[in-house]
Structures are given as C-alpha cells and as structure tokens.
PDB file of C-alpha atoms and ligand atoms in Angstrom:
ATOM      1  CA  MET R   1    -157.065  63.150  -9.144  1.00 82.00           C
ATOM      2  CA  MET R   2    -156.123  59.579  -9.760  1.00 80.00           C
ATOM      3  CA  ALA R   3    -153.229  57.570  -8.373  1.00 74.00           C
ATOM      4  CA  GLY R   4    -150.617  57.086 -11.174  1.00 88.00           C
ATOM      5  CA  ARG R   5    -150.635  60.722 -12.240  1.00 96.00           C
ATOM      6  CA  ARG R   6    -148.342  62.853 -10.334  1.00 96.00           C
ATOM      7  CA  PRO R   7    -150.180  66.198  -9.478  1.00 97.00           C
ATOM      8  CA  VAL R   8    -148.784  69.631 -10.448  1.00 98.00           C
ATOM      9  CA  VAL R   9    -149.381  72.829  -8.576  1.00 98.00           C
ATOM     10  CA  ALA R  10    -147.925  75.769 -10.442  1.00 98.00           C
ATOM     11  CA  GLY R  11    -147.977  79.493  -9.412  1.00 98.00           C
ATOM     12  CA  ASN R  12    -148.359  81.995 -12.225  1.00 98.00           C
ATOM     13  CA  TRP R  13    -147.013  85.198 -10.750  1.00 98.00           C
ATOM     14  CA  LYS R  14    -148.082  87.209 -13.819  1.00 98.00           C
ATOM     15  CA  MET R  15    -146.648  90.708 -13.973  1.00 98.00           C
ATOM     16  CA  HIS R  16    -146.258  91.144 -10.245  1.00 98.00           C
ATOM     17  CA  LEU R  17    -143.385  91.713  -7.898  1.00 98.00           C
ATOM     18  CA  ASP R  18    -139.864  92.960  -8.385  1.00 98.00           C
ATOM     19  CA  VAL R  19    -136.459  91.157  -7.864  1.00 98.00           C
ATOM     20  CA  GLN R  20    -136.446  91.592  -4.164  1.00 98.00           C
ATOM     21  CA  GLY R  21    -140.039  90.673  -3.823  1.00 98.00           C
ATOM     22  CA  ALA R  22    -139.892  87.704  -5.986  1.00 98.00           C
ATOM     23  CA  ALA R  23    -136.837  86.301  -4.185  1.00 98.00           C
ATOM     24  CA  ALA R  24    -138.645  86.859  -0.863  1.00 98.00           C
ATOM     25  CA  LEU R  25    -141.777  85.038  -2.000  1.00 98.00           C
ATOM     26  CA  ALA R  26    -139.639  82.161  -3.463  1.00 98.00           C
ATOM     27  CA  ARG R  27    -137.992  81.796  -0.038  1.00 98.00           C
ATOM     28  CA  ASP R  28    -141.412  81.658   1.610  1.00 98.00           C
ATOM     29  CA  VAL R  29    -142.796  79.181  -0.921  1.00 98.00           C
ATOM     30  CA  VAL R  30    -139.883  76.924  -0.205  1.00 97.00           C
ATOM     31  CA  ARG R  31    -140.687  77.107   3.510  1.00 97.00           C
ATOM     32  CA  ALA R  32    -144.512  76.586   2.902  1.00 97.00           C
ATOM     33  CA  THR R  33    -143.998  73.631   0.687  1.00 95.00           C
ATOM     34  CA  SER R  34    -140.896  71.961   2.016  1.00 86.00           C
ATOM     35  CA  LEU R  35    -142.701  68.695   2.957  1.00 83.00           C
ATOM     36  CA  ALA R  36    -144.530  68.318  -0.254  1.00 87.00           C
ATOM     37  CA  ARG R  37    -143.219  65.175  -2.013  1.00 88.00           C
ATOM     38  CA  TRP R  38    -146.521  64.231  -3.481  1.00 92.00           C
ATOM     39  CA  CYS R  39    -146.548  66.598  -6.397  1.00 95.00           C
ATOM     40  CA  ASP R  40    -144.566  68.825  -8.742  1.00 97.00           C
ATOM     41  CA  VAL R  41    -144.475  72.335  -7.480  1.00 98.00           C
ATOM     42  CA  ALA R  42    -143.251  75.257  -9.720  1.00 98.00           C
ATOM     43  CA  VAL R  43    -143.458  79.021  -9.764  1.00 98.00           C
ATOM     44  CA  MET R  44    -143.397  81.176 -12.875  1.00 98.00           C
ATOM     45  CA  PRO R  45    -142.101  84.778 -12.271  1.00 98.00           C
ATOM     46  CA  SER R  46    -141.762  87.399 -15.069  1.00 98.00           C
ATOM     47  CA  ALA R  47    -138.759  86.941 -17.177  1.00 98.00           C
ATOM     48  CA  PRO R  48    -136.545  89.450 -15.591  1.00 98.00           C
ATOM     49  CA  LEU R  49    -137.163  87.993 -12.131  1.00 98.00           C
ATOM     50  CA  ILE R  50    -136.345  84.406 -13.074  1.00 98.00           C
ATOM     51  CA  ALA R  51    -132.608  84.538 -12.447  1.00 98.00           C
ATOM     52  CA  GLY R  52    -133.096  85.797  -8.880  1.00 98.00           C
ATOM     53  CA  VAL R  53    -135.690  83.347  -8.176  1.00 98.00           C
ATOM     54  CA  ALA R  54    -133.592  80.552  -9.559  1.00 98.00           C
ATOM     55  CA  ARG R  55    -130.747  81.336  -7.112  1.00 98.00           C
ATOM     56  CA  VAL R  56    -133.179  80.984  -4.245  1.00 98.00           C
ATOM     57  CA  LEU R  57    -134.884  77.646  -5.468  1.00 98.00           C
ATOM     58  CA  GLU R  58    -131.635  75.966  -6.623  1.00 97.00           C
ATOM     59  CA  GLY R  59    -131.407  72.677  -4.744  1.00 95.00           C
ATOM     60  CA  THR R  60    -134.915  72.919  -3.243  1.00 96.00           C
ATOM     61  CA  SER R  61    -137.961  70.825  -4.279  1.00 95.00           C
ATOM     62  CA  VAL R  62    -139.647  73.910  -5.864  1.00 97.00           C
ATOM     63  CA  GLU R  63    -139.015  74.321  -9.707  1.00 98.00           C
ATOM     64  CA  TRP R  64    -139.504  77.383 -11.806  1.00 98.00           C
ATOM     65  CA  GLY R  65    -140.461  78.356 -15.260  1.00 98.00           C
ATOM     66  CA  GLY R  66    -141.379  81.207 -17.657  1.00 98.00           C
ATOM     67  CA  GLN R  67    -144.874  82.595 -18.373  1.00 98.00           C
ATOM     68  CA  ASP R  68    -144.359  82.575 -22.144  1.00 98.00           C
ATOM     69  CA  LEU R  69    -141.759  81.782 -24.776  1.00 98.00           C
ATOM     70  CA  ALA R  70    -141.145  82.700 -28.371  1.00 98.00           C
ATOM     71  CA  ALA R  71    -142.170  80.421 -31.196  1.00 98.00           C
ATOM     72  CA  GLU R  72    -138.915  81.158 -33.000  1.00 98.00           C
ATOM     73  CA  ALA R  73    -135.631  79.666 -31.827  1.00 98.00           C
ATOM     74  CA  GLN R  74    -133.647  82.961 -31.833  1.00 98.00           C
ATOM     75  CA  GLY R  75    -133.194  86.162 -33.859  1.00 98.00           C
ATOM     76  CA  ALA R  76    -134.476  89.631 -34.306  1.00 98.00           C
ATOM     77  CA  TYR R  77    -137.565  89.342 -32.017  1.00 98.00           C
ATOM     78  CA  THR R  78    -137.335  92.380 -29.707  1.00 98.00           C
ATOM     79  CA  GLY R  79    -138.783  91.699 -26.235  1.00 97.00           C
ATOM     80  CA  ASP R  80    -139.290  88.012 -26.757  1.00 98.00           C
ATOM     81  CA  VAL R  81    -137.799  85.332 -24.638  1.00 98.00           C
ATOM     82  CA  SER R  82    -136.432  82.036 -26.244  1.00 98.00           C
ATOM     83  CA  ALA R  83    -136.829  78.520 -25.090  1.00 98.00           C
ATOM     84  CA  ALA R  84    -132.999  78.144 -24.888  1.00 98.00           C
ATOM     85  CA  GLN R  85    -132.782  81.256 -22.676  1.00 98.00           C
ATOM     86  CA  LEU R  86    -135.383  79.773 -20.274  1.00 98.00           C
ATOM     87  CA  VAL R  87    -133.390  76.500 -20.299  1.00 98.00           C
ATOM     88  CA  SER R  88    -130.183  78.523 -19.477  1.00 98.00           C
ATOM     89  CA  LEU R  89    -131.950  79.923 -16.408  1.00 98.00           C
ATOM     90  CA  GLY R  90    -132.717  76.509 -15.141  1.00 98.00           C
ATOM     91  CA  CYS R  91    -136.400  76.538 -16.094  1.00 98.00           C
ATOM     92  CA  ARG R  92    -138.210  73.202 -16.310  1.00 98.00           C
ATOM     93  CA  TRP R  93    -141.572  74.665 -17.077  1.00 98.00           C
ATOM     94  CA  VAL R  94    -143.222  77.307 -19.357  1.00 99.00           C
ATOM     95  CA  ILE R  95    -146.839  78.416 -19.599  1.00 99.00           C
ATOM     96  CA  VAL R  96    -148.050  78.539 -23.256  1.00 98.00           C
ATOM     97  CA  GLY R  97    -151.196  80.168 -24.621  1.00 98.00           C
ATOM     98  CA  HIS R  98    -152.461  81.633 -21.458  1.00 98.00           C
ATOM     99  CA  SER R  99    -155.695  83.460 -22.058  1.00 97.00           C
ATOM    100  CA  GLU R 100    -153.936  86.829 -21.218  1.00 98.00           C
ATOM    101  CA  ARG R 101    -151.490  86.168 -24.043  1.00 98.00           C
ATOM    102  CA  ARG R 102    -154.308  85.144 -26.453  1.00 97.00           C
ATOM    103  CA  LYS R 103    -156.253  88.339 -25.513  1.00 97.00           C
ATOM    104  CA  TYR R 104    -153.535  91.013 -25.312  1.00 97.00           C
ATOM    105  CA  HIS R 105    -151.106  89.587 -27.787  1.00 97.00           C
ATOM    106  CA  LEU R 106    -153.590  87.977 -30.073  1.00 97.00           C
ATOM    107  CA  GLU R 107    -152.112  84.558 -30.000  1.00 98.00           C
ATOM    108  CA  GLY R 108    -154.135  82.020 -31.895  1.00 98.00           C
ATOM    109  CA  ASP R 109    -154.029  78.305 -31.737  1.00 98.00           C
ATOM    110  CA  ASP R 110    -151.399  78.160 -34.498  1.00 98.00           C
ATOM    111  CA  VAL R 111    -149.010  80.145 -32.437  1.00 98.00           C
ATOM    112  CA  VAL R 112    -149.865  78.163 -29.286  1.00 98.00           C
ATOM    113  CA  LYS R 113    -148.943  75.005 -31.197  1.00 98.00           C
ATOM    114  CA  ALA R 114    -145.638  76.364 -32.467  1.00 98.00           C
ATOM    115  CA  LYS R 115    -144.833  77.688 -28.933  1.00 98.00           C
ATOM    116  CA  THR R 116    -145.748  74.225 -27.424  1.00 98.00           C
ATOM    117  CA  VAL R 117    -143.612  72.320 -29.943  1.00 98.00           C
ATOM    118  CA  ARG R 118    -140.715  74.752 -29.442  1.00 98.00           C
ATOM    119  CA  ALA R 119    -140.860  74.297 -25.697  1.00 98.00           C
ATOM    120  CA  LEU R 120    -140.987  70.432 -25.977  1.00 98.00           C
ATOM    121  CA  GLY R 121    -138.146  70.431 -28.272  1.00 98.00           C
ATOM    122  CA  ALA R 122    -136.011  72.388 -25.774  1.00 98.00           C
ATOM    123  CA  GLY R 123    -136.898  70.028 -23.000  1.00 98.00           C
ATOM    124  CA  LEU R 124    -139.194  72.277 -21.179  1.00 98.00           C
ATOM    125  CA  THR R 125    -142.621  71.041 -19.949  1.00 98.00           C
ATOM    126  CA  PRO R 126    -145.241  73.331 -21.577  1.00 98.00           C
ATOM    127  CA  ILE R 127    -148.415  73.990 -19.517  1.00 98.00           C
ATOM    128  CA  THR R 128    -150.620  74.882 -22.418  1.00 98.00           C
ATOM    129  CA  CYS R 129    -153.861  76.647 -21.545  1.00 98.00           C
ATOM    130  CA  VAL R 130    -157.285  76.237 -23.048  1.00 98.00           C
ATOM    131  CA  GLY R 131    -160.518  77.857 -21.894  1.00 98.00           C
ATOM    132  CA  GLU R 132    -163.792  79.284 -23.105  1.00 97.00           C
ATOM    133  CA  GLN R 133    -165.178  82.804 -22.678  1.00 96.00           C
ATOM    134  CA  LEU R 134    -168.229  83.469 -20.659  1.00 95.00           C
ATOM    135  CA  SER R 135    -170.236  84.158 -23.822  1.00 95.00           C
ATOM    136  CA  GLU R 136    -169.223  80.868 -25.264  1.00 96.00           C
ATOM    137  CA  ARG R 137    -170.259  78.995 -22.028  1.00 95.00           C
ATOM    138  CA  LYS R 138    -173.618  80.869 -21.991  1.00 94.00           C
ATOM    139  CA  ALA R 139    -174.140  79.875 -25.637  1.00 96.00           C
ATOM    140  CA  GLY R 140    -173.538  76.158 -24.841  1.00 97.00           C
ATOM    141  CA  GLN R 141    -170.237  76.170 -26.879  1.00 97.00           C
ATOM    142  CA  THR R 142    -167.840  75.243 -24.167  1.00 97.00           C
ATOM    143  CA  LEU R 143    -166.805  71.781 -25.239  1.00 98.00           C
ATOM    144  CA  HIS R 144    -166.693  72.909 -28.936  1.00 98.00           C
ATOM    145  CA  ARG R 145    -164.429  75.817 -28.051  1.00 98.00           C
ATOM    146  CA  ILE R 146    -162.186  73.448 -25.981  1.00 98.00           C
ATOM    147  CA  GLU R 147    -162.104  70.914 -28.793  1.00 98.00           C
ATOM    148  CA  THR R 148    -160.922  73.523 -31.260  1.00 98.00           C
ATOM    149  CA  GLN R 149    -158.220  74.725 -28.996  1.00 98.00           C
ATOM    150  CA  VAL R 150    -156.951  71.274 -28.246  1.00 98.00           C
ATOM    151  CA  ARG R 151    -157.050  69.977 -31.815  1.00 98.00           C
ATOM    152  CA  PHE R 152    -155.253  73.051 -33.408  1.00 98.00           C
ATOM    153  CA  GLY R 153    -153.133  74.002 -30.516  1.00 98.00           C
ATOM    154  CA  LEU R 154    -152.123  70.527 -29.362  1.00 98.00           C
ATOM    155  CA  GLY R 155    -152.715  68.224 -32.462  1.00 98.00           C
ATOM    156  CA  GLY R 156    -150.009  66.212 -34.279  1.00 97.00           C
ATOM    157  CA  LEU R 157    -147.532  65.942 -31.430  1.00 98.00           C
ATOM    158  CA  ALA R 158    -145.061  62.920 -31.235  1.00 97.00           C
ATOM    159  CA  PRO R 159    -146.355  60.382 -28.668  1.00 96.00           C
ATOM    160  CA  ALA R 160    -143.583  61.193 -26.209  1.00 95.00           C
ATOM    161  CA  ASP R 161    -144.622  64.802 -26.431  1.00 97.00           C
ATOM    162  CA  ALA R 162    -148.212  64.085 -26.015  1.00 97.00           C
ATOM    163  CA  GLU R 163    -147.420  62.396 -22.766  1.00 95.00           C
ATOM    164  CA  ARG R 164    -145.175  65.167 -21.524  1.00 97.00           C
ATOM    165  CA  VAL R 165    -147.226  68.200 -22.266  1.00 98.00           C
ATOM    166  CA  VAL R 166    -149.425  69.425 -19.366  1.00 98.00           C
ATOM    167  CA  ILE R 167    -152.735  70.890 -20.288  1.00 98.00           C
ATOM    168  CA  ALA R 168    -154.458  73.704 -18.240  1.00 98.00           C
ATOM    169  CA  TYR R 169    -158.171  74.129 -18.423  1.00 98.00           C
ATOM    170  CA  GLU R 170    -158.690  77.785 -17.540  1.00 98.00           C
ATOM    171  CA  PRO R 171    -162.256  79.050 -18.131  1.00 97.00           C
ATOM    172  CA  VAL R 172    -161.626  82.744 -18.990  1.00 95.00           C
ATOM    173  CA  TRP R 173    -164.647  83.871 -16.903  1.00 95.00           C
ATOM    174  CA  ALA R 174    -163.091  82.307 -13.809  1.00 93.00           C
ATOM    175  CA  ILE R 175    -159.610  84.017 -14.072  1.00 91.00           C
ATOM    176  CA  GLY R 176    -159.016  86.682 -11.548  1.00 88.00           C
ATOM    177  CA  THR R 177    -162.761  87.104 -10.942  1.00 89.00           C
ATOM    178  CA  GLY R 178    -163.065  85.213  -7.694  1.00 86.00           C
ATOM    179  CA  GLU R 179    -165.628  83.120  -9.657  1.00 85.00           C
ATOM    180  CA  THR R 180    -164.469  79.460  -9.699  1.00 89.00           C
ATOM    181  CA  ALA R 181    -165.862  76.755 -11.979  1.00 90.00           C
ATOM    182  CA  THR R 182    -167.785  74.280  -9.844  1.00 95.00           C
ATOM    183  CA  PRO R 183    -165.936  70.945  -9.340  1.00 96.00           C
ATOM    184  CA  ALA R 184    -168.570  69.415 -11.616  1.00 97.00           C
ATOM    185  CA  GLN R 185    -168.093  72.053 -14.309  1.00 97.00           C
ATOM    186  CA  ALA R 186    -164.290  71.535 -14.183  1.00 97.00           C
ATOM    187  CA  GLU R 187    -164.549  67.787 -14.201  1.00 98.00           C
ATOM    188  CA  GLU R 188    -166.878  67.855 -17.241  1.00 98.00           C
ATOM    189  CA  VAL R 189    -164.305  69.679 -19.290  1.00 98.00           C
ATOM    190  CA  HIS R 190    -161.369  67.842 -17.940  1.00 98.00           C
ATOM    191  CA  GLU R 191    -163.036  64.497 -18.630  1.00 98.00           C
ATOM    192  CA  TYR R 192    -163.802  65.783 -22.086  1.00 98.00           C
ATOM    193  CA  ILE R 193    -160.199  66.808 -22.730  1.00 98.00           C
ATOM    194  CA  ARG R 194    -158.970  63.346 -21.693  1.00 98.00           C
ATOM    195  CA  ARG R 195    -161.457  61.645 -24.023  1.00 98.00           C
ATOM    196  CA  LEU R 196    -160.299  63.915 -26.747  1.00 98.00           C
ATOM    197  CA  TRP R 197    -156.756  63.075 -25.920  1.00 98.00           C
ATOM    198  CA  ALA R 198    -157.635  59.411 -26.254  1.00 98.00           C
ATOM    199  CA  SER R 199    -159.125  59.931 -29.694  1.00 98.00           C
ATOM    200  CA  MET R 200    -156.102  61.790 -30.732  1.00 98.00           C
ATOM    201  CA  TYR R 201    -153.200  59.845 -29.049  1.00 98.00           C
ATOM    202  CA  GLY R 202    -154.838  56.664 -27.765  1.00 98.00           C
ATOM    203  CA  ASP R 203    -156.001  55.450 -24.298  1.00 97.00           C
ATOM    204  CA  THR R 204    -152.670  54.874 -22.761  1.00 97.00           C
ATOM    205  CA  LEU R 205    -151.352  58.482 -23.352  1.00 97.00           C
ATOM    206  CA  ALA R 206    -154.796  59.770 -22.394  1.00 97.00           C
ATOM    207  CA  ALA R 207    -154.490  58.039 -19.004  1.00 97.00           C
ATOM    208  CA  LYS R 208    -151.088  59.638 -18.440  1.00 97.00           C
ATOM    209  CA  VAL R 209    -151.579  63.296 -19.542  1.00 98.00           C
ATOM    210  CA  ARG R 210    -151.942  65.823 -16.679  1.00 98.00           C
ATOM    211  CA  ILE R 211    -154.714  68.254 -16.828  1.00 98.00           C
ATOM    212  CA  LEU R 212    -154.674  71.206 -14.494  1.00 98.00           C
ATOM    213  CA  TYR R 213    -157.500  73.453 -13.514  1.00 98.00           C
ATOM    214  CA  GLY R 214    -156.982  77.212 -13.264  1.00 97.00           C
ATOM    215  CA  GLY R 215    -159.189  80.159 -12.458  1.00 96.00           C
ATOM    216  CA  SER R 216    -159.629  81.549  -8.978  1.00 95.00           C
ATOM    217  CA  VAL R 217    -158.225  78.480  -7.297  1.00 97.00           C
ATOM    218  CA  LYS R 218    -157.934  79.210  -3.497  1.00 96.00           C
ATOM    219  CA  ALA R 219    -156.936  77.383  -0.393  1.00 96.00           C
ATOM    220  CA  SER R 220    -160.641  77.059   0.306  1.00 96.00           C
ATOM    221  CA  ASN R 221    -161.662  75.421  -2.954  1.00 96.00           C
ATOM    222  CA  ALA R 222    -158.510  73.544  -4.070  1.00 97.00           C
ATOM    223  CA  ALA R 223    -159.246  70.219  -2.333  1.00 97.00           C
ATOM    224  CA  GLU R 224    -162.709  69.846  -3.853  1.00 97.00           C
ATOM    225  CA  LEU R 225    -161.465  70.810  -7.363  1.00 97.00           C
ATOM    226  CA  MET R 226    -158.359  68.517  -7.281  1.00 97.00           C
ATOM    227  CA  GLY R 227    -160.603  65.769  -5.861  1.00 96.00           C
ATOM    228  CA  GLN R 228    -162.211  65.348  -9.113  1.00 97.00           C
ATOM    229  CA  LYS R 229    -161.036  62.364 -11.001  1.00 97.00           C
ATOM    230  CA  ASP R 230    -159.556  64.144 -14.086  1.00 98.00           C
ATOM    231  CA  VAL R 231    -158.287  67.254 -12.229  1.00 98.00           C
ATOM    232  CA  ASP R 232    -154.613  66.576 -11.829  1.00 98.00           C
ATOM    233  CA  GLY R 233    -153.491  69.803 -10.214  1.00 98.00           C
ATOM    234  CA  ALA R 234    -153.820  73.591 -10.327  1.00 98.00           C
ATOM    235  CA  LEU R 235    -152.478  76.548 -12.139  1.00 98.00           C
ATOM    236  CA  VAL R 236    -152.791  79.374  -9.556  1.00 98.00           C
ATOM    237  CA  GLY R 237    -152.711  83.081 -10.085  1.00 98.00           C
ATOM    238  CA  GLY R 238    -153.751  85.496  -7.345  1.00 97.00           C
ATOM    239  CA  ALA R 239    -153.483  82.922  -4.474  1.00 98.00           C
ATOM    240  CA  ALA R 240    -149.895  82.027  -5.623  1.00 98.00           C
ATOM    241  CA  LEU R 241    -148.689  85.491  -4.438  1.00 98.00           C
ATOM    242  CA  SER R 242    -149.317  84.379  -0.826  1.00 98.00           C
ATOM    243  CA  ALA R 243    -146.880  81.647   0.141  1.00 98.00           C
ATOM    244  CA  ASN R 244    -149.273  80.450   2.778  1.00 98.00           C
ATOM    245  CA  ASP R 245    -152.203  80.153   0.540  1.00 98.00           C
ATOM    246  CA  PHE R 246    -150.059  78.462  -2.187  1.00 98.00           C
ATOM    247  CA  GLY R 247    -148.681  76.033   0.520  1.00 97.00           C
ATOM    248  CA  GLU R 248    -152.332  75.157   1.479  1.00 97.00           C
ATOM    249  CA  ILE R 249    -153.114  74.475  -2.152  1.00 97.00           C
ATOM    250  CA  VAL R 250    -150.073  72.183  -2.479  1.00 97.00           C
ATOM    251  CA  LYS R 251    -151.210  70.353   0.541  1.00 96.00           C
ATOM    252  CA  ALA R 252    -154.606  69.994  -0.991  1.00 96.00           C
ATOM    253  CA  ALA R 253    -152.977  68.137  -3.893  1.00 95.00           C
ATOM    254  CA  ARG R 254    -152.116  65.136  -1.800  1.00 89.00           C
ATOM    255  CA  VAL R 255    -153.927  62.143  -3.207  1.00 68.00           C
TER     256      VAL R 255
HETATM  257  P1  LIG P 301    -156.475  83.546 -10.725  1.00 64.08           P
HETATM  258  O1  LIG P 301    -156.013  82.240  -9.875  1.00 64.08           O
HETATM  259  O2  LIG P 301    -155.934  84.800 -10.166  1.00 64.08           O
HETATM  260  O3  LIG P 301    -157.887  83.531 -11.131  1.00 64.08           O
HETATM  261  O4  LIG P 301    -155.581  83.319 -12.194  1.00 64.08           O
HETATM  262  C1  LIG P 301    -155.634  82.053 -12.859  1.00 64.08           C
HETATM  263  C2  LIG P 301    -154.585  81.970 -13.925  1.00 64.08           C
HETATM  264  O5  LIG P 301    -154.674  82.717 -14.841  1.00 64.08           O
HETATM  265  C3  LIG P 301    -153.447  81.185 -13.708  1.00 64.08           C
HETATM  266  O6  LIG P 301    -152.668  81.107 -14.899  1.00 64.08           O
END
C-alpha cells in the first residue's frame, strides 16, 4: 500500500446467508469496523439481501454493493439485476467478472468490459476481477493471462473511468482453497497490472488506480499482503462472513 491511494476492503458474501442472517452480519460488521476511517469498507450480499443490509448500513461508514450486474440497461433479462436497480438500493459498488461468474456463467472479457462500462455509467464503482488458473500459473502464463484480461476487459475506458475503476487480482487457485498467493507472488502481478495501466492510460492514472488482492485473505495474512507496495486492499470471501475476522482485515489495511 502506498500513501495517496485510499485502501479498500470489500466483503464478497457470495451465495450465503438469508435476510435475517445478512442483517445480523451487517450489524456486526458495523461494530467491528466502526473506527476505521483509513479505508473504504464495503460488503456485497446476494441481490435479494441487499435491501435489508442497506437498512442496517444506512448512515454508517460501511458501504454496500452487488456481486454482479447485467450488461444491458433494462429489459427482458430474466433473473438479471440492472445497474439502476443496484443504484436504487443505495449501492456504491459492484463486483464484475468474478472468476465464479466467468466459470459458471461463461462470462468472457467482452462481457466483463460491457458490465464494467455499464457500472461506471451508472455511477457505481466496479471492482473488476482478473486472475489466472493454476494450470496457467504452472505453465508460466500468469502475466500473459492477466494482460489479456486487463486489455480486453478494461481497455478503452475514458480517463475519469480508468481512475475510478477498482481492479481485483484474484488468482483462481487461491479462491476458497485456503491457499493464498505469497505476498511476493501478489506484488509481482499487482505491479505488472499497474505498469500495464500506465501503458494504457498513463503514469498519473496508474499511480491512482486501486488494485485489490483476493483469494483466501485472512486476518492472519492480510497485513503482509496489503503491506506490498501495489496491493491497495482486499476482496475477501470466506473471512468476510465473520465480522471479527473482517474487522481484523480492515485494521490491517491501516497504512
Ligand atoms: P475466499 O476469500 O473465500 O478465498 O474468496 C475470495 C473471493 O473470491 C472474493 O471475491
């Protein structure tokens, strides 16, 4: 982390909890993070749980967002959630192109790009995810894979959007596996993404864009990961379901 970039700690609750459980967790997250003024803190519940969570978080320092959005503005898209609907729920954030969306819903970089642009246009801050498979890492193709995802999923943005978008590096082999990238492995990719951003959008925007790490972030490894120069926060899955653990990760984001 570097002074000048405000850290982000975001909790991806994935397809867990129900209305009551989500509201209870949101209350506990407020308590566990109430003194955190040094970073943006947000939680992303499943779409049907957002309204209840919003009622709890309204007026607190914890923000909320969606886990996905439709690329289209509105229309006959059964089951999808629009950017405007998220905005009407008070969302400030939305995760885009998570590897679970890429895997189970076959979202490619073109869809990721369209969703990212849609989110930005609606005033949401997208957290757009990139990350290599284990086989790609083993084959020495990590940086090549990341470059493709960043260029095709996040290329051609307006400068103001290229500053606002948040990128999450989530190596697929580290998600939900308990196996975390080492701080050096994370930093290598984060630094690469920032250099790529410089080549796409210039040095000034590259110095400003926030790049989060995700993949088995825990209270015990968060400080070391976020202590890396180009790691500006965390996208937390499993550990975000414990308010205490999530609170510890938020504390670790203090520069
Ligand atoms: P875990 O923290 O459970 O590995 O999940 C990471 C993730 O996918 C966050 O989006």
